[in-house]
Amino acid sequence: TAKEKSRKRNWDLGIQKIAFLGLNGDTSARGLYTQLGVTDNTTVITQAISSMTADQLNALLVSIIEAYRSNCARTAWPTHFIIPESDYNGLASVSSSSFPLKTKLQLLEEAFQLITRKPDFKILPCAYGDNAYSGLGVQKYVLLNYDEESLRMDIPVDYTNTLANSLDNFNFQNVGYGQFTGVQAYRPAELLYFHF
């Protein structure tokens, strides 16, 4: 049982890493952070959002959605903003010390929901956005349209194991298998990277 749990956990963690960073040495299985043809914006976010002042936060809100809309020729609106977990964890601080009613996270989510007219717009943390965990060399943020016609990863055969059997009537063994793809960016213009 312990070996089976360990193998299933390795599968789950492996799929998670592939979803964000792709498969090492295989350019056909790219992750969310390693897509080709996606615009890298290095001017809008130049520091951690959690360390921004109220004025810097306002400047970010003015420019980030416009950067996305101009990147995709105004054909789509973003639905998710994925940020490094270390930055996300600091967004519980208030947005302004002179008006401490909302946290930076509340302010950002409400602004994104208002601008995009999508009440389910989400800001999500991801450890793979942190250079310390990804090795990408930068803190990476992703603004995207979460739609299967824009971006997709398939797992046609989820982790499956065969029935345990014995070849020597003493030890039991079985096989675990599965099938997956990397992340496919069908419309790379609907995905925008920010990093510093």
Short mmCIF file of N, CA and C in Angstrom, two decimals:
data_model
loop_
_atom_site.label_atom_id
_atom_site.label_comp_id
_atom_site.label_asym_id
_atom_site.label_seq_id
_atom_site.Cartn_x
_atom_site.Cartn_y
_atom_site.Cartn_z
N THR A 1 0.83 -1.20 0.00
CA THR A 1 0.00 0.00 0.00
C THR A 1 0.87 1.25 0.00
N ALA A 2 1.92 1.24 0.80
CA ALA A 2 2.79 2.41 0.88
C ALA A 2 3.47 2.67 -0.46
N LYS A 3 3.91 1.61 -1.13
CA LYS A 3 4.56 1.77 -2.44
C LYS A 3 3.58 2.33 -3.47
N GLU A 4 2.34 1.85 -3.43
CA GLU A 4 1.33 2.33 -4.37
C GLU A 4 1.00 3.80 -4.12
N LYS A 5 0.87 4.19 -2.84
CA LYS A 5 0.62 5.60 -2.52
C LYS A 5 1.77 6.47 -2.98
N SER A 6 2.99 5.99 -2.79
CA SER A 6 4.17 6.75 -3.22
C SER A 6 4.20 6.92 -4.73
N ARG A 7 3.89 5.86 -5.46
CA ARG A 7 3.89 5.94 -6.93
C ARG A 7 2.81 6.89 -7.42
N LYS A 8 1.63 6.85 -6.81
CA LYS A 8 0.55 7.77 -7.20
C LYS A 8 0.93 9.20 -6.88
N ARG A 9 1.56 9.44 -5.74
CA ARG A 9 1.99 10.80 -5.39
C ARG A 9 3.03 11.30 -6.38
N ASN A 10 3.97 10.44 -6.77
CA ASN A 10 4.97 10.83 -7.78
C ASN A 10 4.31 11.19 -9.10
N TRP A 11 3.28 10.45 -9.49
CA TRP A 11 2.53 10.77 -10.71
C TRP A 11 1.89 12.15 -10.58
N ASP A 12 1.19 12.39 -9.49
CA ASP A 12 0.50 13.66 -9.29
C ASP A 12 1.47 14.85 -9.29
N LEU A 13 2.58 14.71 -8.57
CA LEU A 13 3.56 15.79 -8.52
C LEU A 13 4.26 15.98 -9.86
N GLY A 14 4.47 14.89 -10.56
CA GLY A 14 5.08 14.98 -11.90
C GLY A 14 4.17 15.70 -12.88
N ILE A 15 2.89 15.37 -12.87
CA ILE A 15 1.92 16.04 -13.76
C ILE A 15 1.85 17.53 -13.42
N GLN A 16 1.85 17.83 -12.13
CA GLN A 16 1.81 19.24 -11.70
C GLN A 16 3.02 20.00 -12.23
N LYS A 17 4.20 19.42 -12.10
CA LYS A 17 5.42 20.10 -12.58
C LYS A 17 5.40 20.26 -14.09
N ILE A 18 4.94 19.25 -14.80
CA ILE A 18 4.85 19.32 -16.27
C ILE A 18 3.85 20.40 -16.68
N ALA A 19 2.74 20.53 -15.95
CA ALA A 19 1.72 21.53 -16.28
C ALA A 19 2.30 22.94 -16.24
N PHE A 20 3.25 23.18 -15.35
CA PHE A 20 3.79 24.54 -15.22
C PHE A 20 5.14 24.73 -15.91
N LEU A 21 6.01 23.73 -15.86
CA LEU A 21 7.37 23.90 -16.41
C LEU A 21 7.65 23.04 -17.63
N GLY A 22 6.78 22.11 -17.95
CA GLY A 22 7.00 21.24 -19.10
C GLY A 22 7.87 20.06 -18.72
N LEU A 23 8.13 19.22 -19.72
CA LEU A 23 8.92 18.01 -19.53
C LEU A 23 10.36 18.30 -19.92
N ASN A 24 11.27 18.09 -19.00
CA ASN A 24 12.70 18.37 -19.26
C ASN A 24 13.18 17.64 -20.50
N GLY A 25 13.81 18.38 -21.39
CA GLY A 25 14.39 17.79 -22.59
C GLY A 25 13.40 17.47 -23.70
N ASP A 26 12.13 17.74 -23.51
CA ASP A 26 11.13 17.44 -24.53
C ASP A 26 10.39 18.73 -24.88
N THR A 27 10.73 19.30 -26.01
CA THR A 27 10.13 20.59 -26.40
C THR A 27 8.68 20.46 -26.85
N SER A 28 8.20 19.22 -27.04
CA SER A 28 6.80 19.05 -27.44
C SER A 28 5.86 19.05 -26.23
N ALA A 29 6.42 18.96 -25.03
CA ALA A 29 5.60 18.98 -23.81
C ALA A 29 6.01 20.18 -22.97
N ARG A 30 5.51 21.34 -23.34
CA ARG A 30 5.83 22.57 -22.63
C ARG A 30 4.81 22.82 -21.52
N GLY A 31 5.21 23.65 -20.56
CA GLY A 31 4.33 24.00 -19.45
C GLY A 31 3.76 25.40 -19.62
N LEU A 32 2.94 25.80 -18.66
CA LEU A 32 2.32 27.12 -18.70
C LEU A 32 3.38 28.22 -18.75
N TYR A 33 4.48 28.07 -18.01
CA TYR A 33 5.50 29.11 -17.94
C TYR A 33 6.55 29.02 -19.05
N THR A 34 6.51 28.01 -19.89
CA THR A 34 7.58 27.81 -20.87
C THR A 34 7.08 27.74 -22.32
N GLN A 35 5.98 28.40 -22.60
CA GLN A 35 5.42 28.39 -23.95
C GLN A 35 6.25 29.23 -24.92
N LEU A 36 6.27 28.83 -26.16
CA LEU A 36 6.91 29.62 -27.22
C LEU A 36 5.89 30.57 -27.83
N GLY A 37 6.34 31.70 -28.30
CA GLY A 37 5.47 32.64 -28.99
C GLY A 37 4.61 33.50 -28.08
N VAL A 38 4.86 33.44 -26.77
CA VAL A 38 4.10 34.25 -25.82
C VAL A 38 4.91 35.51 -25.51
N THR A 39 4.25 36.64 -25.50
CA THR A 39 4.91 37.92 -25.25
C THR A 39 5.39 38.01 -23.81
N ASP A 40 6.64 38.45 -23.65
CA ASP A 40 7.22 38.72 -22.33
C ASP A 40 7.17 40.22 -22.09
N ASN A 41 6.42 40.65 -21.09
CA ASN A 41 6.35 42.07 -20.75
C ASN A 41 7.20 42.31 -19.51
N THR A 42 8.21 43.15 -19.63
CA THR A 42 9.11 43.42 -18.50
C THR A 42 8.95 44.84 -17.96
N THR A 43 7.94 45.57 -18.45
CA THR A 43 7.78 46.97 -18.03
C THR A 43 6.64 47.21 -17.05
N VAL A 44 5.60 46.38 -17.09
CA VAL A 44 4.42 46.63 -16.24
C VAL A 44 4.67 46.23 -14.79
N ILE A 45 5.27 45.08 -14.56
CA ILE A 45 5.56 44.62 -13.19
C ILE A 45 7.07 44.60 -13.03
N THR A 46 7.57 45.52 -12.21
CA THR A 46 9.03 45.63 -12.02
C THR A 46 9.45 45.28 -10.60
N GLN A 47 8.48 44.92 -9.76
CA GLN A 47 8.76 44.51 -8.39
C GLN A 47 7.58 43.69 -7.89
N ALA A 48 7.74 43.05 -6.76
CA ALA A 48 6.64 42.26 -6.19
C ALA A 48 5.43 43.16 -5.95
N ILE A 49 4.26 42.68 -6.32
CA ILE A 49 3.04 43.46 -6.14
C ILE A 49 2.78 43.73 -4.66
N SER A 50 3.12 42.75 -3.82
CA SER A 50 2.88 42.92 -2.37
C SER A 50 3.72 44.03 -1.76
N SER A 51 4.80 44.44 -2.44
CA SER A 51 5.65 45.52 -1.91
C SER A 51 5.33 46.88 -2.55
N MET A 52 4.33 46.93 -3.43
CA MET A 52 3.99 48.18 -4.11
C MET A 52 3.27 49.15 -3.18
N THR A 53 3.53 50.43 -3.38
CA THR A 53 2.80 51.48 -2.67
C THR A 53 1.42 51.63 -3.32
N ALA A 54 0.57 52.41 -2.71
CA ALA A 54 -0.77 52.64 -3.26
C ALA A 54 -0.69 53.25 -4.66
N ASP A 55 0.24 54.19 -4.88
CA ASP A 55 0.39 54.80 -6.21
C ASP A 55 0.89 53.79 -7.23
N GLN A 56 1.84 52.95 -6.84
CA GLN A 56 2.35 51.93 -7.76
C GLN A 56 1.27 50.90 -8.09
N LEU A 57 0.46 50.56 -7.11
CA LEU A 57 -0.65 49.63 -7.32
C LEU A 57 -1.66 50.20 -8.30
N ASN A 58 -1.97 51.48 -8.16
CA ASN A 58 -2.87 52.14 -9.10
C ASN A 58 -2.29 52.17 -10.51
N ALA A 59 -1.01 52.43 -10.63
CA ALA A 59 -0.36 52.43 -11.95
C ALA A 59 -0.42 51.04 -12.58
N LEU A 60 -0.26 50.01 -11.75
CA LEU A 60 -0.37 48.64 -12.25
C LEU A 60 -1.76 48.37 -12.79
N LEU A 61 -2.78 48.77 -12.04
CA LEU A 61 -4.15 48.54 -12.47
C LEU A 61 -4.49 49.28 -13.76
N VAL A 62 -3.90 50.44 -13.95
CA VAL A 62 -4.13 51.22 -15.17
C VAL A 62 -3.52 50.52 -16.38
N SER A 63 -2.38 49.88 -16.20
CA SER A 63 -1.63 49.39 -17.36
C SER A 63 -1.74 47.90 -17.65
N ILE A 64 -2.05 47.06 -16.66
CA ILE A 64 -1.93 45.62 -16.88
C ILE A 64 -2.99 45.06 -17.83
N ILE A 65 -4.25 45.44 -17.66
CA ILE A 65 -5.29 44.93 -18.56
C ILE A 65 -5.12 45.52 -19.95
N GLU A 66 -4.71 46.77 -20.04
CA GLU A 66 -4.46 47.37 -21.35
C GLU A 66 -3.32 46.64 -22.07
N ALA A 67 -2.29 46.25 -21.34
CA ALA A 67 -1.19 45.48 -21.94
C ALA A 67 -1.71 44.17 -22.51
N TYR A 68 -2.59 43.50 -21.78
CA TYR A 68 -3.17 42.23 -22.25
C TYR A 68 -4.04 42.45 -23.48
N ARG A 69 -4.93 43.44 -23.39
CA ARG A 69 -5.86 43.68 -24.50
C ARG A 69 -5.14 44.08 -25.78
N SER A 70 -4.11 44.91 -25.67
CA SER A 70 -3.37 45.29 -26.88
C SER A 70 -2.55 44.11 -27.40
N ASN A 71 -2.09 43.24 -26.51
CA ASN A 71 -1.31 42.06 -26.94
C ASN A 71 -2.15 41.09 -27.78
N CYS A 72 -3.43 40.94 -27.42
CA CYS A 72 -4.28 39.99 -28.15
C CYS A 72 -5.17 40.68 -29.19
N ALA A 73 -4.80 41.89 -29.57
CA ALA A 73 -5.54 42.66 -30.58
C ALA A 73 -7.01 42.82 -30.18
N ARG A 74 -7.24 42.93 -28.87
CA ARG A 74 -8.56 43.18 -28.30
C ARG A 74 -9.59 42.10 -28.65
N THR A 75 -9.13 40.86 -28.77
CA THR A 75 -10.03 39.76 -29.11
C THR A 75 -10.48 38.94 -27.90
N ALA A 76 -9.84 39.14 -26.74
CA ALA A 76 -10.19 38.35 -25.56
C ALA A 76 -9.96 39.17 -24.30
N TRP A 77 -10.60 38.72 -23.22
CA TRP A 77 -10.40 39.30 -21.90
C TRP A 77 -9.77 38.24 -21.02
N PRO A 78 -8.90 38.62 -20.11
CA PRO A 78 -8.30 37.61 -19.22
C PRO A 78 -9.30 37.14 -18.17
N THR A 79 -9.07 35.93 -17.68
CA THR A 79 -9.94 35.36 -16.64
C THR A 79 -9.16 35.00 -15.38
N HIS A 80 -7.83 34.82 -15.51
CA HIS A 80 -7.00 34.41 -14.39
C HIS A 80 -5.67 35.16 -14.41
N PHE A 81 -5.20 35.48 -13.23
CA PHE A 81 -3.89 36.09 -13.05
C PHE A 81 -3.15 35.19 -12.07
N ILE A 82 -2.10 34.53 -12.56
CA ILE A 82 -1.34 33.59 -11.74
C ILE A 82 -0.03 34.26 -11.35
N ILE A 83 0.20 34.35 -10.04
CA ILE A 83 1.36 35.09 -9.55
C ILE A 83 2.22 34.20 -8.66
N PRO A 84 3.50 34.54 -8.50
CA PRO A 84 4.36 33.75 -7.61
C PRO A 84 3.77 33.69 -6.20
N GLU A 85 3.84 32.51 -5.61
CA GLU A 85 3.23 32.34 -4.29
C GLU A 85 3.83 33.25 -3.24
N SER A 86 5.13 33.51 -3.32
CA SER A 86 5.76 34.39 -2.33
C SER A 86 5.16 35.80 -2.39
N ASP A 87 4.76 36.24 -3.57
CA ASP A 87 4.13 37.55 -3.71
C ASP A 87 2.67 37.48 -3.26
N TYR A 88 1.98 36.42 -3.65
CA TYR A 88 0.57 36.24 -3.26
C TYR A 88 0.42 36.26 -1.74
N ASN A 89 1.34 35.60 -1.05
CA ASN A 89 1.25 35.51 0.41
C ASN A 89 1.36 36.86 1.10
N GLY A 90 1.90 37.85 0.41
CA GLY A 90 2.01 39.19 0.98
C GLY A 90 0.86 40.11 0.63
N LEU A 91 -0.10 39.63 -0.16
CA LEU A 91 -1.21 40.48 -0.60
C LEU A 91 -2.29 40.68 0.45
N ALA A 92 -2.12 40.10 1.63
CA ALA A 92 -3.09 40.32 2.70
C ALA A 92 -2.90 41.67 3.37
N SER A 93 -1.80 42.36 3.05
CA SER A 93 -1.57 43.68 3.63
C SER A 93 -2.55 44.69 3.03
N VAL A 94 -2.80 45.77 3.76
CA VAL A 94 -3.75 46.77 3.29
C VAL A 94 -3.16 47.53 2.10
N SER A 95 -4.05 47.97 1.24
CA SER A 95 -3.59 48.65 0.02
C SER A 95 -3.09 50.06 0.30
N SER A 96 -3.61 50.70 1.35
CA SER A 96 -3.20 52.05 1.69
C SER A 96 -3.32 52.22 3.21
N SER A 97 -2.29 52.73 3.81
CA SER A 97 -2.33 52.93 5.27
C SER A 97 -3.30 54.05 5.66
N SER A 98 -3.56 54.97 4.74
CA SER A 98 -4.50 56.05 5.05
C SER A 98 -5.96 55.64 4.82
N PHE A 99 -6.16 54.51 4.12
CA PHE A 99 -7.51 54.00 3.85
C PHE A 99 -7.47 52.48 3.98
N PRO A 100 -7.30 51.96 5.21
CA PRO A 100 -7.04 50.54 5.41
C PRO A 100 -8.29 49.64 5.43
N LEU A 101 -9.16 49.79 4.45
CA LEU A 101 -10.38 48.99 4.44
C LEU A 101 -10.26 47.73 3.60
N LYS A 102 -9.39 47.73 2.63
CA LYS A 102 -9.27 46.57 1.74
C LYS A 102 -7.82 46.12 1.64
N THR A 103 -7.64 44.81 1.50
CA THR A 103 -6.30 44.28 1.28
C THR A 103 -5.93 44.49 -0.19
N LYS A 104 -4.66 44.35 -0.48
CA LYS A 104 -4.21 44.47 -1.88
C LYS A 104 -4.86 43.40 -2.74
N LEU A 105 -5.03 42.21 -2.20
CA LEU A 105 -5.67 41.13 -2.95
C LEU A 105 -7.12 41.48 -3.28
N GLN A 106 -7.87 41.98 -2.29
CA GLN A 106 -9.26 42.38 -2.55
C GLN A 106 -9.34 43.49 -3.59
N LEU A 107 -8.48 44.47 -3.45
CA LEU A 107 -8.47 45.59 -4.38
C LEU A 107 -8.19 45.12 -5.81
N LEU A 108 -7.16 44.28 -5.97
CA LEU A 108 -6.81 43.77 -7.30
C LEU A 108 -7.92 42.92 -7.90
N GLU A 109 -8.44 41.96 -7.13
CA GLU A 109 -9.49 41.09 -7.68
C GLU A 109 -10.73 41.89 -8.06
N GLU A 110 -11.14 42.82 -7.22
CA GLU A 110 -12.32 43.63 -7.53
C GLU A 110 -12.09 44.49 -8.77
N ALA A 111 -10.89 45.03 -8.91
CA ALA A 111 -10.59 45.86 -10.08
C ALA A 111 -10.60 45.01 -11.35
N PHE A 112 -9.99 43.82 -11.29
CA PHE A 112 -9.99 42.92 -12.46
C PHE A 112 -11.41 42.49 -12.81
N GLN A 113 -12.22 42.18 -11.82
CA GLN A 113 -13.60 41.76 -12.07
C GLN A 113 -14.40 42.89 -12.69
N LEU A 114 -14.16 44.11 -12.24
CA LEU A 114 -14.87 45.27 -12.77
C LEU A 114 -14.46 45.55 -14.21
N ILE A 115 -13.17 45.57 -14.47
CA ILE A 115 -12.67 45.91 -15.80
C ILE A 115 -13.04 44.85 -16.84
N THR A 116 -12.88 43.57 -16.48
CA THR A 116 -13.14 42.48 -17.43
C THR A 116 -14.61 42.10 -17.51
N ARG A 117 -15.42 42.60 -16.57
CA ARG A 117 -16.84 42.24 -16.47
C ARG A 117 -17.00 40.73 -16.26
N LYS A 118 -16.05 40.15 -15.54
CA LYS A 118 -16.09 38.72 -15.21
C LYS A 118 -16.07 38.58 -13.69
N PRO A 119 -17.22 38.34 -13.08
CA PRO A 119 -17.27 38.26 -11.62
C PRO A 119 -16.49 37.08 -11.04
N ASP A 120 -16.13 36.12 -11.89
CA ASP A 120 -15.37 34.96 -11.40
C ASP A 120 -13.87 35.07 -11.70
N PHE A 121 -13.40 36.26 -12.07
CA PHE A 121 -11.97 36.46 -12.31
C PHE A 121 -11.20 36.08 -11.04
N LYS A 122 -10.10 35.34 -11.20
CA LYS A 122 -9.34 34.85 -10.05
C LYS A 122 -7.88 35.27 -10.12
N ILE A 123 -7.32 35.58 -8.96
CA ILE A 123 -5.88 35.74 -8.79
C ILE A 123 -5.43 34.52 -7.99
N LEU A 124 -4.53 33.75 -8.56
CA LEU A 124 -4.12 32.50 -7.95
C LEU A 124 -2.61 32.46 -7.69
N PRO A 125 -2.19 31.81 -6.60
CA PRO A 125 -0.76 31.66 -6.32
C PRO A 125 -0.20 30.42 -7.00
N CYS A 126 1.07 30.47 -7.35
CA CYS A 126 1.75 29.30 -7.91
C CYS A 126 3.22 29.34 -7.51
N ALA A 127 3.66 28.31 -6.83
CA ALA A 127 5.06 28.24 -6.40
C ALA A 127 6.01 28.21 -7.59
N TYR A 128 5.57 27.67 -8.72
CA TYR A 128 6.43 27.59 -9.90
C TYR A 128 6.70 28.96 -10.53
N GLY A 129 5.96 29.98 -10.12
CA GLY A 129 6.25 31.34 -10.57
C GLY A 129 7.44 31.94 -9.85
N ASP A 130 7.78 31.36 -8.70
CA ASP A 130 8.94 31.80 -7.92
C ASP A 130 10.21 31.21 -8.50
N ASN A 131 11.18 32.05 -8.77
CA ASN A 131 12.44 31.58 -9.33
C ASN A 131 13.09 30.52 -8.44
N ALA A 132 12.94 30.63 -7.14
CA ALA A 132 13.55 29.67 -6.22
C ALA A 132 13.06 28.25 -6.46
N TYR A 133 11.85 28.08 -6.97
CA TYR A 133 11.29 26.75 -7.20
C TYR A 133 11.28 26.34 -8.66
N SER A 134 11.38 27.30 -9.56
CA SER A 134 11.27 26.97 -10.97
C SER A 134 12.61 26.97 -11.70
N GLY A 135 13.54 27.78 -11.23
CA GLY A 135 14.80 27.91 -11.93
C GLY A 135 14.67 28.69 -13.23
N LEU A 136 13.60 29.46 -13.40
CA LEU A 136 13.38 30.23 -14.63
C LEU A 136 14.25 31.48 -14.70
N GLY A 137 14.83 31.87 -13.57
CA GLY A 137 15.70 33.04 -13.55
C GLY A 137 14.97 34.34 -13.29
N VAL A 138 13.65 34.29 -13.18
CA VAL A 138 12.83 35.48 -12.95
C VAL A 138 11.63 35.12 -12.08
N GLN A 139 11.02 36.15 -11.50
CA GLN A 139 9.71 35.99 -10.87
C GLN A 139 8.70 36.15 -12.00
N LYS A 140 7.87 35.14 -12.25
CA LYS A 140 7.03 35.15 -13.44
C LYS A 140 5.54 35.19 -13.08
N TYR A 141 4.83 36.09 -13.77
CA TYR A 141 3.40 36.29 -13.61
C TYR A 141 2.74 35.96 -14.95
N VAL A 142 1.55 35.38 -14.90
CA VAL A 142 0.85 35.01 -16.13
C VAL A 142 -0.58 35.54 -16.08
N LEU A 143 -0.94 36.28 -17.09
CA LEU A 143 -2.32 36.75 -17.27
C LEU A 143 -2.88 35.98 -18.45
N LEU A 144 -4.00 35.29 -18.25
CA LEU A 144 -4.46 34.40 -19.32
C LEU A 144 -5.97 34.32 -19.40
N ASN A 145 -6.41 33.83 -20.54
CA ASN A 145 -7.81 33.52 -20.78
C ASN A 145 -7.94 32.02 -20.61
N TYR A 146 -8.56 31.59 -19.49
CA TYR A 146 -8.69 30.16 -19.19
C TYR A 146 -9.87 29.60 -19.98
N ASP A 147 -9.57 29.18 -21.19
CA ASP A 147 -10.57 28.65 -22.11
C ASP A 147 -9.88 27.55 -22.90
N GLU A 148 -10.54 26.41 -23.07
CA GLU A 148 -9.90 25.28 -23.76
C GLU A 148 -9.59 25.58 -25.22
N GLU A 149 -10.21 26.59 -25.80
CA GLU A 149 -9.85 26.98 -27.17
C GLU A 149 -8.62 27.87 -27.19
N SER A 150 -8.21 28.35 -26.03
CA SER A 150 -7.04 29.21 -25.92
C SER A 150 -5.83 28.46 -25.38
N LEU A 151 -6.07 27.64 -24.35
CA LEU A 151 -4.99 27.00 -23.62
C LEU A 151 -5.52 25.68 -23.07
N ARG A 152 -4.71 24.61 -23.23
CA ARG A 152 -5.25 23.31 -22.81
C ARG A 152 -4.15 22.32 -22.50
N MET A 153 -4.40 21.46 -21.51
CA MET A 153 -3.55 20.31 -21.21
C MET A 153 -4.47 19.12 -21.02
N ASP A 154 -4.14 18.02 -21.67
CA ASP A 154 -4.98 16.83 -21.59
C ASP A 154 -4.28 15.71 -20.84
N ILE A 155 -5.08 14.92 -20.15
CA ILE A 155 -4.62 13.68 -19.54
C ILE A 155 -5.59 12.60 -20.04
N PRO A 156 -5.35 12.08 -21.26
CA PRO A 156 -6.29 11.11 -21.84
C PRO A 156 -6.41 9.82 -21.03
N VAL A 157 -5.29 9.40 -20.41
CA VAL A 157 -5.31 8.22 -19.55
C VAL A 157 -4.72 8.65 -18.22
N ASP A 158 -5.57 8.78 -17.22
CA ASP A 158 -5.09 9.15 -15.90
C ASP A 158 -4.34 7.96 -15.29
N TYR A 159 -3.66 8.23 -14.21
CA TYR A 159 -2.89 7.17 -13.56
C TYR A 159 -3.76 5.94 -13.33
N THR A 160 -3.29 4.81 -13.82
CA THR A 160 -4.01 3.55 -13.70
C THR A 160 -3.00 2.49 -13.28
N ASN A 161 -3.40 1.60 -12.41
CA ASN A 161 -2.50 0.50 -12.05
C ASN A 161 -3.15 -0.83 -12.38
N THR A 162 -2.30 -1.80 -12.67
CA THR A 162 -2.79 -3.13 -12.98
C THR A 162 -2.99 -3.91 -11.68
N LEU A 163 -3.66 -5.02 -11.78
CA LEU A 163 -3.91 -5.87 -10.63
C LEU A 163 -2.60 -6.49 -10.16
N ALA A 164 -2.34 -6.43 -8.87
CA ALA A 164 -1.11 -7.02 -8.33
C ALA A 164 -1.16 -8.53 -8.49
N ASN A 165 -0.03 -9.07 -8.92
CA ASN A 165 0.05 -10.51 -9.15
C ASN A 165 1.42 -10.99 -8.71
N SER A 166 1.57 -12.27 -8.56
CA SER A 166 2.84 -12.84 -8.11
C SER A 166 3.40 -13.77 -9.16
N LEU A 167 4.69 -13.60 -9.44
CA LEU A 167 5.37 -14.51 -10.37
C LEU A 167 6.01 -15.69 -9.63
N ASP A 168 6.33 -15.49 -8.35
CA ASP A 168 6.99 -16.54 -7.59
C ASP A 168 6.16 -17.04 -6.41
N ASN A 169 4.88 -16.66 -6.39
CA ASN A 169 3.95 -17.02 -5.32
C ASN A 169 4.38 -16.49 -3.95
N PHE A 170 5.25 -15.47 -3.95
CA PHE A 170 5.67 -14.88 -2.68
C PHE A 170 5.63 -13.36 -2.75
N ASN A 171 6.23 -12.78 -3.78
CA ASN A 171 6.26 -11.33 -3.97
C ASN A 171 5.19 -10.91 -4.97
N PHE A 172 4.56 -9.78 -4.69
CA PHE A 172 3.54 -9.26 -5.59
C PHE A 172 4.08 -8.03 -6.32
N GLN A 173 3.66 -7.87 -7.55
CA GLN A 173 4.06 -6.70 -8.33
C GLN A 173 2.95 -6.30 -9.28
N ASN A 174 2.98 -5.06 -9.69
CA ASN A 174 2.04 -4.56 -10.69
C ASN A 174 2.69 -3.39 -11.41
N VAL A 175 1.96 -2.84 -12.33
CA VAL A 175 2.46 -1.73 -13.14
C VAL A 175 1.49 -0.58 -13.05
N GLY A 176 2.03 0.64 -12.99
CA GLY A 176 1.21 1.84 -13.06
C GLY A 176 1.52 2.56 -14.37
N TYR A 177 0.50 3.11 -15.02
CA TYR A 177 0.73 3.81 -16.29
C TYR A 177 -0.27 4.95 -16.44
N GLY A 178 0.03 5.83 -17.37
CA GLY A 178 -0.85 6.96 -17.66
C GLY A 178 -0.37 7.64 -18.94
N GLN A 179 -1.12 8.61 -19.38
CA GLN A 179 -0.79 9.35 -20.60
C GLN A 179 -1.15 10.81 -20.39
N PHE A 180 -0.31 11.72 -20.89
CA PHE A 180 -0.55 13.14 -20.71
C PHE A 180 0.06 13.91 -21.87
N THR A 181 -0.37 15.13 -21.99
CA THR A 181 0.25 16.05 -22.94
C THR A 181 0.84 17.21 -22.15
N GLY A 182 1.63 18.02 -22.81
CA GLY A 182 2.05 19.27 -22.21
C GLY A 182 0.93 20.28 -22.39
N VAL A 183 1.17 21.49 -21.94
CA VAL A 183 0.20 22.57 -22.13
C VAL A 183 0.32 23.06 -23.57
N GLN A 184 -0.80 23.17 -24.23
CA GLN A 184 -0.84 23.66 -25.60
C GLN A 184 -1.46 25.05 -25.61
N ALA A 185 -0.70 26.02 -26.07
CA ALA A 185 -1.23 27.39 -26.19
C ALA A 185 -1.71 27.54 -27.63
N TYR A 186 -3.00 27.32 -27.85
CA TYR A 186 -3.57 27.42 -29.20
C TYR A 186 -3.63 28.87 -29.67
N ARG A 187 -3.81 29.78 -28.73
CA ARG A 187 -3.83 31.21 -29.04
C ARG A 187 -2.82 31.90 -28.12
N PRO A 188 -1.54 31.89 -28.49
CA PRO A 188 -0.51 32.45 -27.61
C PRO A 188 -0.71 33.92 -27.27
N ALA A 189 -1.43 34.65 -28.10
CA ALA A 189 -1.65 36.08 -27.82
C ALA A 189 -2.61 36.26 -26.64
N GLU A 190 -3.34 35.22 -26.25
CA GLU A 190 -4.26 35.30 -25.12
C GLU A 190 -3.58 34.87 -23.82
N LEU A 191 -2.28 34.79 -23.87
CA LEU A 191 -1.45 34.46 -22.71
C LEU A 191 -0.36 35.52 -22.67
N LEU A 192 -0.15 36.15 -21.54
CA LEU A 192 0.84 37.21 -21.44
C LEU A 192 1.70 37.00 -20.20
N TYR A 193 3.01 36.99 -20.40
CA TYR A 193 3.95 36.83 -19.30
C TYR A 193 4.42 38.20 -18.82
N PHE A 194 4.53 38.34 -17.50
CA PHE A 194 5.17 39.51 -16.88
C PHE A 194 6.26 38.96 -15.99
N HIS A 195 7.41 39.62 -15.97
CA HIS A 195 8.46 39.15 -15.06
C HIS A 195 9.44 40.25 -14.75
N PHE A 196 10.12 40.04 -13.65
CA PHE A 196 11.21 40.94 -13.26
C PHE A 196 12.32 40.12 -12.63
#
